Amino acid sequence: MFGYLGTILVVWQMSALANGAPQWALIMGVFAACAWLVHGWQKSDKPIMITNALLLIIAMYGLIYN
């Protein structure tokens, strides 16, 4: 379930970027990364968890410092 939610949020994030809303895209990125982290934890998929932990850090950095 969280994989589906993460996918929808990533598509929404790309839509926000395409429509010129970078801050909104970063917010969607934070939520998408969280959803994918939960999915990776449920499935014991360490590569997904590592990748999305890094993406979460990058999105939070963008929100805080931009």
Backbone as JSON, one array per atom type, in Angstrom:
{
  "sequence": "MFGYLGTILVVWQMSALANGAPQWALIMGVFAACAWLVHGWQKSDKPIMITNALLLIIAMYGLIYN",
  "N": [[0.81, -1.19, 0.0], [1.92, 1.27, 0.8], [3.83, 1.58, -1.14], [2.31, 2.11, -3.42], [1.18, 4.57, -2.64], [3.53, 6.09, -2.38], [4.37, 6.08, -5.06], [2.29, 7.53, -6.31], [2.64, 9.99, -5.04], [5.21, 10.68, -5.97], [4.69, 11.0, -8.7], [2.96, 13.18, -8.51], [4.78, 15.0, -7.49], [6.53, 15.3, -9.69], [4.74, 16.47, -11.45], [4.3, 18.9, -10.12], [6.85, 20.03, -10.37], [6.97, 20.3, -13.15], [5.07, 22.24, -13.51], [6.13, 24.5, -12.41], [6.42, 24.77, -9.57], [8.51, 24.54, -7.33], [8.87, 24.42, -4.49], [6.57, 23.15, -3.6], [6.99, 20.74, -4.85], [9.19, 19.79, -3.4], [8.0, 19.39, -0.91], [6.16, 17.36, -1.54], [8.06, 15.48, -2.22], [9.21, 14.92, 0.28], [7.06, 13.64, 1.61], [6.68, 11.49, -0.16], [9.14, 10.15, 0.03], [9.0, 9.35, 2.68], [6.82, 7.59, 2.56], [7.91, 5.62, 0.87], [10.0, 4.8, 2.49], [8.63, 3.53, 4.58], [7.45, 1.48, 3.1], [9.77, 0.13, 2.24], [10.74, -0.7, 4.74], [8.68, -2.41, 5.56], [8.93, -4.44, 3.66], [11.49, -5.25, 4.09], [13.56, -4.19, 2.52], [16.52, -3.07, 1.97], [18.05, -1.47, 0.06], [16.04, 0.25, -1.04], [15.3, 1.59, 1.27], [17.68, 2.93, 2.02], [18.15, 4.56, -0.24], [15.84, 6.2, -0.2], [16.05, 7.37, 2.3], [18.25, 9.02, 1.88], [17.12, 10.66, -0.12], [15.1, 11.86, 1.38], [16.61, 13.38, 3.19], [17.84, 15.17, 1.4], [15.58, 16.5, 0.34], [14.56, 17.68, 2.67], [16.68, 19.36, 3.32], [16.54, 21.09, 1.11], [14.05, 22.31, 1.6], [14.53, 23.59, 4.04], [16.75, 25.31, 3.63], [16.21, 26.84, 1.38]],
  "CA": [[0.0, 0.0, 0.0], [2.76, 2.46, 0.86], [4.49, 1.71, -2.43], [1.36, 2.82, -4.3], [1.11, 5.95, -2.19], [4.79, 6.71, -2.76], [4.36, 6.29, -6.5], [1.37, 8.63, -6.6], [3.27, 11.23, -4.58], [6.31, 11.01, -6.88], [4.08, 11.54, -9.92], [2.49, 14.51, -8.14], [5.99, 15.81, -7.38], [6.98, 15.62, -11.04], [3.76, 17.42, -11.98], [4.58, 20.2, -9.5], [8.06, 20.56, -11.01], [6.64, 20.69, -14.52], [4.22, 23.43, -13.48], [6.86, 25.61, -11.81], [6.2, 24.88, -8.13], [9.57, 23.73, -6.73], [8.68, 24.19, -3.05], [5.53, 22.12, -3.5], [7.63, 19.48, -5.26], [10.0, 19.32, -2.28], [7.08, 18.88, 0.12], [5.69, 16.06, -2.01], [9.21, 14.58, -2.13], [9.34, 14.48, 1.67], [6.02, 12.65, 1.88], [6.93, 10.3, -0.98], [10.27, 9.43, 0.61], [8.51, 8.7, 3.91], [6.0, 6.44, 2.16], [8.8, 4.58, 0.37], [10.74, 4.25, 3.64], [7.74, 2.57, 5.25], [7.35, 0.32, 2.2], [11.03, -0.62, 2.33], [10.8, -1.32, 6.06], [7.73, -3.54, 5.57], [9.44, -5.49, 2.78], [12.9, -5.49, 4.44], [14.33, -3.86, 1.32], [17.49, -2.07, 2.41], [18.39, -0.46, -0.95], [14.97, 1.25, -1.11], [15.36, 2.4, 2.5], [18.86, 3.8, 1.95], [17.9, 5.56, -1.28], [14.82, 7.16, 0.21], [16.58, 8.14, 3.43], [19.04, 10.09, 1.27], [16.21, 11.6, -0.77], [14.43, 12.61, 2.44], [17.58, 14.36, 3.67], [18.0, 16.19, 0.36], [14.35, 17.29, 0.27], [14.49, 18.5, 3.89], [17.69, 20.41, 3.13], [15.99, 22.06, 0.16], [12.98, 23.05, 2.25], [15.04, 24.42, 5.12], [17.73, 26.31, 3.21], [15.81, 27.59, 0.18]],
  "C": [[0.86, 1.26, 0.0], [3.57, 2.66, -0.42], [3.61, 2.43, -3.44], [1.28, 4.29, -3.94], [2.38, 6.71, -2.58], [4.85, 7.0, -4.25], [3.47, 7.45, -6.89], [1.99, 9.96, -6.19], [4.45, 11.64, -5.47], [5.77, 11.57, -8.19], [3.57, 12.96, -9.67], [3.66, 15.48, -8.02], [6.49, 16.23, -8.76], [6.02, 16.62, -11.72], [3.99, 18.82, -11.41], [5.82, 20.83, -10.12], [7.76, 21.06, -12.42], [5.81, 21.97, -14.57], [4.85, 24.59, -12.71], [6.61, 25.83, -10.33], [7.25, 24.06, -7.38], [9.4, 23.47, -5.23], [7.64, 23.11, -2.82], [6.11, 20.76, -3.86], [8.49, 18.92, -4.13], [9.13, 18.76, -1.17], [6.56, 17.51, -0.28], [6.82, 15.04, -1.95], [9.42, 14.06, -0.72], [8.32, 13.4, 1.98], [6.24, 11.36, 1.09], [8.08, 9.48, -0.4], [9.85, 8.71, 1.89], [7.69, 7.46, 3.57], [6.89, 5.29, 1.67], [9.66, 3.99, 1.48], [9.89, 3.22, 4.38], [7.61, 1.31, 4.41], [8.61, -0.53, 2.28], [11.18, -1.32, 3.66], [9.9, -2.54, 6.13], [8.26, -4.72, 4.77], [10.89, -5.89, 3.09], [13.81, -5.27, 3.24], [15.29, -2.71, 1.65], [17.88, -1.06, 1.33], [17.31, 0.63, -1.09], [15.03, 2.17, 0.11], [16.53, 3.38, 2.46], [18.64, 4.92, 0.94], [16.92, 6.62, -0.81], [15.2, 7.92, 1.47], [17.43, 9.3, 2.91], [18.16, 11.12, 0.59], [15.46, 12.45, 0.25], [15.35, 13.7, 2.98], [17.74, 15.5, 2.67], [16.77, 17.09, 0.28], [14.21, 18.19, 1.51], [15.5, 19.64, 3.82], [17.15, 21.5, 2.2], [14.88, 22.9, 0.78], [13.52, 24.02, 3.3], [15.9, 25.58, 4.61], [17.38, 27.05, 1.93], [14.56, 28.37, 0.41]]
}
